[in-house]
Amino acid sequence: METFKIDVDADGIALVTFDVPGRSMNTLTSKVMEELPQVVERIRSDAAIKGAVITSGKASGFCAGADLGDMAGGAFGGGAGGELDEAALKKGFDTAWKMNGTLRELETCGKPIAAAINGLALGGGLELTLACHYRVVADDNKIQLGLPEIKVGLFPGGGGTQRLPRLIGAQAALMAISEGKSFRPQEALGAGVVHAVVPRDEVVAKAKEWVKTGKAQQPWDDKGFKLPGGGPYHPAGMQTFVMGNAMLRKQSYGNYPAVLNMMKAVYEGLQVPMDAALRIETRYFVKTLLTPQAKAMIRSLFLSKQELDKGALRPADVPASDPKKVTVLGAGMMGAGIAYVQAMAGIETVLIDTSIEAAERGKGYAADIIKKRVSRGQMTQEKAEATLALIKPSTDYADVKGSDLVIEAVFENREIKADVTKKAEAQLEPGAIFGSNTSTLPITSLAEASVRPEDFIGIHFFSPVDKMMLVEIIMGEKTGQAALAKALDYVMKIRKTPIVVNDSRGFYTSRCFGTFLMEGMAMLEEGYAPALIDNVGRMTGMPRGPLEMHDDVALDLSYKIAKQTAEDLGDKYVPTPGQDIVARMVEGGRYGRKNGKGFYDYPEQKGQPKILWKGLSELAPVKVNESDDALIAELKTRLLYRQAVEAARCWEEGVVDDPREADVGAILGWGFAPWTGGPITLIDQTGVAKFVETCDRLAATYGDRFKVPQLLRDMAGKGETFYGKFGGKQAKAA
Ligand code: NAD
C-alpha cells in the first residue's frame, strides 16, 4: 500500500499511519479510496490484530478531506451542467458509497478502533475519525475539527450527517454542518465530538491505551441507543427541525441545494438504523454533487481559488522573491490592517504617517486584533509580542531604506499620493517595487509621479483587511512583469488570494460591484419600495441588499466617484438612473453608516436594528409596495445580470482575461452570489445565447446599461462558453 502503513505492536494493536506520498497534506485521493478498504479488511481478518489506532504521518495535519479535484473532474458521474440522469446518479452512488460502506465496515469490524488525531481533521478527514470508536486529539488550539463542505456547495457525504447528530444531537450537528463551523480541540471535547485531549506526543499512546480495553461498538449500534436531544418524532427534536428549516431558509433563500438536501438527509436518516441512514445520506450527497451550484462552487471557491493562491498567474520566468521588509505609507484604516497581516506573515513592517501619534494608532489597531487572538488561545503571548515588534511606527522616510516593497495607503488624493511616492522612491534600491492601494485612481496616471513606472503597480486590498481574502493586483500601462511577480510573491506570503487585472476606472471589482449598488438606485427611482429592493437583493445570494451595502460603502464616496467620473469623461459621460437620489442624500448630510444616517437610520446604541429612513419616501416616492413571484424574479435577474454584463464588458476591454480571476475575484472581492460560482460561470451555466437574449430584453426595457458586449454575441453565435473558449484550469499556469 502507498498511502497507509500498518505496524502491529507486541500487544496486537495495529498502528495505521495515513501518509499520502508526495503531498504536504493528506486528502482522500482515489488511491486512498482504493486502499482504505484493504486497511479495514486487514484489521478485520488478521487474527494477530486485536484493535487499531489510526493516525497521520504528516506534520501538517490528520486529513483535509475529500479530493475535490477528483469530484469536480466527474469521478462521480454527470457532466459540467449537472445532469441528473439515472446513469449519472448510479455511478455517483457507487463511487460515494465506497467511502460510506468502507467506514461502516470499519466501525462494525468487531475490533476496537481509535483515532489519534495529531492535526487538523476536516470534512472526510473528520468523518473517518467519527467512524472510529474513540477519538483523542492533540491539545493544540490551532487544530480544527470540522465539516466545512457546505462552503463549496456540498455537505458531508462520508457519514457526517448521520454520526455527528447521533453524537452531539441534531440541533448542534445541524448548526455545525450548515455553518461549516470548526471545533477547536477543547470545544470538541466539551461538545462530545472527541473523547480526550492530550499533549501532541501522547495521542498515539493514549489511543493505544484505550484500545486495550475499549468496546468495539458505536453507541448507535447499541440496542438501547437514544439520540441526544431527541429524534424528529420527539417533541424537542421536532422543534429542531421546524425551527431549523426556517433558519436555514432565512440564511440561504433556497439558493443552495446542499443546505436543503443536508437537512433531508439528517431528518430522514435519524429515523432509521445506521446502514439505511448512510444510504440515505449517499443518495442526497450525490444528488447535491451533480447540481450546477455544487459544480460551480467547487470550481470557483476551491479549485480556482487554490490555483490562484499557488501563483497560477505569476510570470514563470521571473525568479521567486521573498519580501522581508515592507513599508506601509498611511496608518489609517487600510494601512493599519495591511501592517497587521504583514506582521502576521513575519514581514518586518515600517508604518509611516504624518505624525507619530497617527502611526502609533495604526500599530495599536494591530495590537488589538493580536490581543484578541491571545485571549482566544490562538496565539501565545510570546508570539504576540514578537509579531507586534515587527511593526515600527515612524514619520521618517529614511526608515524606508532596505524595503523590498512599499504599499501606499494615504488619503485618496492625487497630489498627496504623488508626494509620498517621490519621497519613498528616493529611498528604494533597484529591484524594490511600489504598490498603491488606491480604490479609484487609475494606476497608469498615478505612475506618472514615479521615476520607475515599470516598478509601479496597484495592490488593492479590501476592507477590513484582516478578514477579506482577496487582493486585486492592477497592471499600469508601464508596469513590468518583474513587478507583477514580486507583487504576487508578496500576496502569497501574506496568504491572500490574488487576481491580476488591467487598469480601468474602478478596476474590476469596484467597477462591477458599483453596478449592483446603482441597479438598486435605479429601482428606487422607478418607485420600488426600499424594503422590497433590499429583500430581493438578499434573495439573490448577495450578502446584503443594494441600499444597505451602499450605506456601508458610504454614499459620499459613491457621490464623489460619480462626480469625478463625470469630470473625467466629459461629453462621453452617461448618468446612471438613481444617481440624483444619492446626490440629494449626500447634500442632505446622509453619508451612510459612517455618520449613522443613510438609507437607514443607525441607532447609537449597539445591538439595536437599523431602521429605514422615513424621509426617503420624499426623495423616492414609492409606487410599488407589493411583490409577486414574477416581479421578484425580474428584480433578481436585474441585480445579478447587471453585474455579469459589466464583468463581460471588463473581459472585452481586456481588464480581466481569465475566468478564474473574474469568478473568484467577484465572490471574494464584493460578495457576488457564491452559489453561482461567479458572474462568468453564471453566464456559462445560463448559456451565453440565453443570457444575451435576456439582456437584450432588459436593455430594451430598462436601458443601455444591460447592452451586452459584441464578444458575448459572437460566443452565443458559436455556442461557446468562457471556460470552454478561454480555459480556466491551465489558462496561465501552463
Ligand atoms: P484613512 O483616511 O483611514 O487613512 C489614510 C491615512 O493616511 C491617515 O492616517 C492619514 O493621516 C495618512 N496620511 C495622509 N497623508 C499622508 C502623508 N502625506 N504621508 C503619510 N500618511 C498620510 O483612509 P483609508 O480608508 O485607510 O484609505 C487609504 C487608501 O486606501 C485610499 O487610497 C483608499 O482609496 C484606499 N482604499 C480604501 C478602502 C476602504 O474601504 N477604506 C478599500 C480599498 C482601498
GROMACS .gro file of C-alpha atoms in nm, residues 45-296:
model
  252
   45SER     CA    1  -0.942  -1.055   0.912
   46ASP     CA    2  -0.591  -1.064   1.065
   47ALA     CA    3  -0.624  -1.268   1.385
   48ALA     CA    4  -0.300  -1.118   1.517
   49ILE     CA    5  -0.464  -0.774   1.520
   50LYS     CA    6  -0.670  -0.710   1.834
   51GLY     CA    7  -0.753  -0.348   1.761
   52ALA     CA    8  -0.622  -0.047   1.572
   53VAL     CA    9  -0.515   0.313   1.604
   54ILE     CA   10  -0.537   0.540   1.300
   55THR     CA   11  -0.306   0.840   1.290
   56SER     CA   12  -0.139   1.063   1.034
   57GLY     CA   13   0.222   1.063   0.922
   58LYS     CA   14   0.204   1.431   0.828
   59ALA     CA   15   0.317   1.716   1.047
   60SER     CA   16   0.062   1.935   0.867
   61GLY     CA   17  -0.242   1.754   1.000
   62PHE     CA   18  -0.452   1.440   1.003
   63CYS     CA   19  -0.653   1.482   0.683
   64ALA     CA   20  -0.801   1.782   0.500
   65GLY     CA   21  -1.088   1.583   0.347
   66ALA     CA   22  -1.201   1.474   0.005
   67ASP     CA   23  -1.001   1.535  -0.310
   68LEU     CA   24  -1.231   1.792  -0.466
   69GLY     CA   25  -1.029   1.785  -0.786
   70ASP     CA   26  -1.142   1.425  -0.836
   71MET     CA   27  -1.500   1.519  -0.762
   72ALA     CA   28  -1.509   1.814  -0.999
   73GLY     CA   29  -1.339   1.602  -1.263
   74GLY     CA   30  -1.653   1.395  -1.297
   75ALA     CA   31  -1.532   1.094  -1.097
   76PHE     CA   32  -1.881   1.078  -0.954
   77GLY     CA   33  -2.059   1.094  -1.289
   78GLY     CA   34  -2.260   1.371  -1.453
   79GLY     CA   35  -2.136   1.648  -1.677
   80ALA     CA   36  -2.044   2.006  -1.603
   81GLY     CA   37  -2.407   2.110  -1.644
   82GLY     CA   38  -2.512   1.884  -1.357
   83GLU     CA   39  -2.736   1.643  -1.545
   84LEU     CA   40  -2.933   1.422  -1.310
   85ASP     CA   41  -2.991   1.118  -1.530
   86GLU     CA   42  -3.019   0.772  -1.380
   87ALA     CA   43  -2.683   0.653  -1.510
   88ALA     CA   44  -2.500   0.950  -1.357
   89LEU     CA   45  -2.681   0.903  -1.026
   90LYS     CA   46  -2.597   0.532  -1.018
   91LYS     CA   47  -2.230   0.592  -1.099
   92GLY     CA   48  -2.219   0.865  -0.837
   93PHE     CA   49  -2.382   0.644  -0.576
   94ASP     CA   50  -2.139   0.359  -0.634
   95THR     CA   51  -1.841   0.594  -0.607
   96ALA     CA   52  -1.962   0.776  -0.297
   97TRP     CA   53  -2.068   0.451  -0.133
   98LYS     CA   54  -1.708   0.330  -0.143
   99MET     CA   55  -1.632   0.573   0.137
  100ASN     CA   56  -1.951   0.529   0.334
  101GLY     CA   57  -1.958   0.150   0.302
  102THR     CA   58  -1.591   0.121   0.400
  103LEU     CA   59  -1.632   0.338   0.707
  104ARG     CA   60  -1.935   0.135   0.810
  105GLU     CA   61  -1.726  -0.180   0.782
  106LEU     CA   62  -1.459  -0.018   0.993
  107GLU     CA   63  -1.696   0.059   1.279
  108THR     CA   64  -1.856  -0.285   1.264
  109CYS     CA   65  -1.537  -0.489   1.219
  110GLY     CA   66  -1.563  -0.624   1.574
  111LYS     CA   67  -1.233  -0.479   1.698
  112PRO     CA   68  -1.184  -0.154   1.890
  113ILE     CA   69  -1.063   0.129   1.666
  114ALA     CA   70  -0.927   0.461   1.791
  115ALA     CA   71  -0.832   0.775   1.603
  116ALA     CA   72  -0.517   0.955   1.722
  117ILE     CA   73  -0.580   1.298   1.574
  118ASN     CA   74  -0.248   1.479   1.561
  119GLY     CA   75  -0.353   1.769   1.341
  120LEU     CA   76  -0.647   1.923   1.160
  121ALA     CA   77  -0.923   1.687   1.052
  122LEU     CA   78  -1.170   1.837   0.812
  123GLY     CA   79  -1.454   1.701   0.600
  124GLY     CA   80  -1.389   1.339   0.507
  125GLY     CA   81  -1.088   1.351   0.740
  126LEU     CA   82  -1.310   1.412   1.042
  127GLU     CA   83  -1.567   1.165   0.910
  128LEU     CA   84  -1.301   0.894   0.907
  129THR     CA   85  -1.239   0.960   1.276
  130LEU     CA   86  -1.613   0.965   1.352
  131ALA     CA   87  -1.628   0.607   1.226
  132CYS     CA   88  -1.372   0.511   1.493
  133HIS     CA   89  -1.497   0.408   1.838
  134TYR     CA   90  -1.271   0.652   2.020
  135ARG     CA   91  -1.110   0.984   1.931
  136VAL     CA   92  -0.820   1.152   2.104
  137VAL     CA   93  -0.686   1.482   1.977
  138ALA     CA   94  -0.366   1.678   2.038
  139ASP     CA   95  -0.400   1.972   2.273
  140ASP     CA   96  -0.322   2.245   2.023
  141ASN     CA   97  -0.569   2.525   1.973
  142LYS     CA   98  -0.465   2.569   1.612
  143ILE     CA   99  -0.617   2.231   1.529
  144GLN     CA  100  -0.955   2.249   1.359
  145LEU     CA  101  -1.205   1.967   1.352
  146GLY     CA  102  -1.497   2.035   1.127
  147LEU     CA  103  -1.722   1.959   0.833
  148PRO     CA  104  -1.681   2.259   0.600
  149GLU     CA  105  -1.832   2.101   0.285
  150ILE     CA  106  -2.128   2.342   0.281
  151LYS     CA  107  -1.886   2.619   0.185
  152VAL     CA  108  -1.828   2.461  -0.153
  153GLY     CA  109  -2.191   2.374  -0.219
  154LEU     CA  110  -2.175   2.022  -0.074
  155PHE     CA  111  -2.247   1.855   0.257
  156PRO     CA  112  -2.063   1.576   0.441
  157GLY     CA  113  -2.109   1.254   0.247
  158GLY     CA  114  -1.889   1.020   0.449
  159GLY     CA  115  -2.135   0.959   0.731
  160GLY     CA  116  -2.101   1.305   0.887
  161THR     CA  117  -2.471   1.387   0.863
  162GLN     CA  118  -2.552   1.066   1.050
  163ARG     CA  119  -2.275   1.020   1.305
  164LEU     CA  120  -2.240   1.379   1.422
  165PRO     CA  121  -2.608   1.421   1.522
  166ARG     CA  122  -2.601   1.081   1.693
  167LEU     CA  123  -2.300   1.202   1.892
  168ILE     CA  124  -2.392   1.560   1.980
  169GLY     CA  125  -2.763   1.591   1.899
  170ALA     CA  126  -2.942   1.706   1.585
  171GLN     CA  127  -2.952   2.074   1.673
  172ALA     CA  128  -2.581   2.115   1.742
  173ALA     CA  129  -2.491   1.898   1.444
  174LEU     CA  130  -2.718   2.089   1.206
  175MET     CA  131  -2.561   2.413   1.316
  176ALA     CA  132  -2.207   2.284   1.280
  177ILE     CA  133  -2.274   2.138   0.935
  178SER     CA  134  -2.482   2.426   0.797
  179GLU     CA  135  -2.224   2.684   0.901
  180GLY     CA  136  -1.926   2.464   0.811
  181LYS     CA  137  -1.800   2.555   1.156
  182SER     CA  138  -1.484   2.402   1.302
  183PHE     CA  139  -1.433   2.291   1.660
  184ARG     CA  140  -1.106   2.356   1.840
  185PRO     CA  141  -0.990   2.055   2.050
  186GLN     CA  142  -1.128   2.173   2.386
  187GLU     CA  143  -1.454   2.279   2.223
  188ALA     CA  144  -1.478   1.941   2.052
  189LEU     CA  145  -1.425   1.772   2.386
  190GLY     CA  146  -1.694   1.983   2.551
  191ALA     CA  147  -1.940   1.915   2.271
  192GLY     CA  148  -1.873   1.541   2.276
  193VAL     CA  149  -1.713   1.519   1.932
  194VAL     CA  150  -1.393   1.370   2.079
  195HIS     CA  151  -1.325   1.170   2.395
  196ALA     CA  152  -0.993   1.310   2.512
  197VAL     CA  153  -0.744   1.592   2.455
  198VAL     CA  154  -0.381   1.516   2.543
  199PRO     CA  155  -0.036   1.661   2.462
  200ARG     CA  156   0.059   1.606   2.098
  201ASP     CA  157   0.328   1.345   2.163
  202GLU     CA  158   0.088   1.137   2.370
  203VAL     CA  159  -0.202   1.094   2.126
  204VAL     CA  160  -0.094   0.758   1.989
  205ALA     CA  161  -0.008   0.618   2.335
  206LYS     CA  162  -0.342   0.735   2.472
  207ALA     CA  163  -0.528   0.582   2.177
  208LYS     CA  164  -0.345   0.252   2.223
  209GLU     CA  165  -0.421   0.252   2.592
  210TRP     CA  166  -0.792   0.288   2.512
  211VAL     CA  167  -0.783   0.012   2.251
  212LYS     CA  168  -0.661  -0.238   2.512
  213THR     CA  169  -0.993  -0.223   2.698
  214GLY     CA  170  -1.220  -0.035   2.460
  215LYS     CA  171  -1.558  -0.151   2.336
  216ALA     CA  172  -1.570  -0.239   1.969
  217GLN     CA  173  -1.912  -0.090   1.915
  218GLN     CA  174  -2.052   0.251   1.833
  219PRO     CA  175  -2.316   0.390   2.069
  220TRP     CA  176  -2.570   0.396   1.784
  221ASP     CA  177  -2.532   0.023   1.727
  222ASP     CA  178  -2.637  -0.042   2.085
  223LYS     CA  179  -3.000  -0.157   2.116
  224GLY     CA  180  -3.077   0.096   2.386
  225PHE     CA  181  -2.932   0.393   2.194
  226LYS     CA  182  -3.119   0.720   2.237
  227LEU     CA  183  -3.044   1.020   2.019
  228PRO     CA  184  -2.916   1.310   2.234
  229GLY     CA  185  -3.181   1.582   2.237
  230GLY     CA  186  -3.441   1.353   2.081
  231GLY     CA  187  -3.512   1.246   1.724
  232PRO     CA  188  -3.751   1.400   1.472
  233TYR     CA  189  -4.058   1.247   1.643
  234HIS     CA  190  -3.958   1.358   1.990
  235PRO     CA  191  -4.120   1.692   2.093
  236ALA     CA  192  -3.782   1.865   2.143
  237GLY     CA  193  -3.632   1.702   1.836
  238MET     CA  194  -3.925   1.806   1.623
  239GLN     CA  195  -3.874   2.167   1.727
  240THR     CA  196  -3.519   2.145   1.599
  241PHE     CA  197  -3.635   2.059   1.251
  242VAL     CA  198  -3.924   2.306   1.238
  243MET     CA  199  -3.701   2.592   1.353
  244GLY     CA  200  -3.400   2.459   1.166
  245ASN     CA  201  -3.587   2.462   0.835
  246ALA     CA  202  -3.692   2.821   0.885
  247MET     CA  203  -3.344   2.930   0.990
  248LEU     CA  204  -3.170   2.761   0.701
  249ARG     CA  205  -3.421   2.910   0.459
  250LYS     CA  206  -3.353   3.254   0.604
  251GLN     CA  207  -2.979   3.209   0.553
  252SER     CA  208  -2.987   3.053   0.210
  253TYR     CA  209  -3.306   3.182   0.042
  254GLY     CA  210  -3.325   2.844  -0.127
  255ASN     CA  211  -3.018   2.919  -0.338
  256TYR     CA  212  -2.817   2.625  -0.208
  257PRO     CA  213  -2.950   2.274  -0.279
  258ALA     CA  214  -2.681   2.142  -0.043
  259VAL     CA  215  -2.848   2.304   0.257
  260LEU     CA  216  -3.190   2.155   0.186
  261ASN     CA  217  -3.052   1.812   0.093
  262MET     CA  218  -2.837   1.803   0.407
  263MET     CA  219  -3.144   1.878   0.618
  264LYS     CA  220  -3.338   1.599   0.445
  265ALA     CA  221  -3.052   1.354   0.496
  266VAL     CA  222  -3.037   1.429   0.869
  267TYR     CA  223  -3.416   1.425   0.916
  268GLU     CA  224  -3.473   1.102   0.727
  269GLY     CA  225  -3.152   0.934   0.839
  270LEU     CA  226  -3.220   0.978   1.209
  271GLN     CA  227  -3.535   0.771   1.180
  272VAL     CA  228  -3.366   0.453   1.058
  273PRO     CA  229  -3.074   0.233   1.164
  274MET     CA  230  -2.724   0.334   1.058
  275ASP     CA  231  -2.692   0.114   0.750
  276ALA     CA  232  -3.003   0.262   0.592
  277ALA     CA  233  -2.916   0.609   0.719
  278LEU     CA  234  -2.584   0.604   0.536
  279ARG     CA  235  -2.755   0.503   0.212
  280ILE     CA  236  -2.994   0.795   0.251
  281GLU     CA  237  -2.701   1.028   0.304
  282THR     CA  238  -2.519   0.896  -0.003
  283ARG     CA  239  -2.827   0.942  -0.223
  284TYR     CA  240  -2.873   1.306  -0.122
  285PHE     CA  241  -2.499   1.365  -0.139
  286VAL     CA  242  -2.477   1.250  -0.499
  287LYS     CA  243  -2.785   1.449  -0.597
  288THR     CA  244  -2.619   1.755  -0.449
  289LEU     CA  245  -2.283   1.692  -0.607
  290LEU     CA  246  -2.442   1.680  -0.951
  291THR     CA  247  -2.618   2.017  -0.920
  292PRO     CA  248  -2.481   2.312  -1.119
  293GLN     CA  249  -2.442   2.503  -0.792
  294ALA     CA  250  -2.206   2.244  -0.639
  295LYS     CA  251  -2.004   2.217  -0.959
  296ALA     CA  252  -1.978   2.595  -0.981
   0.00000   0.00000   0.00000
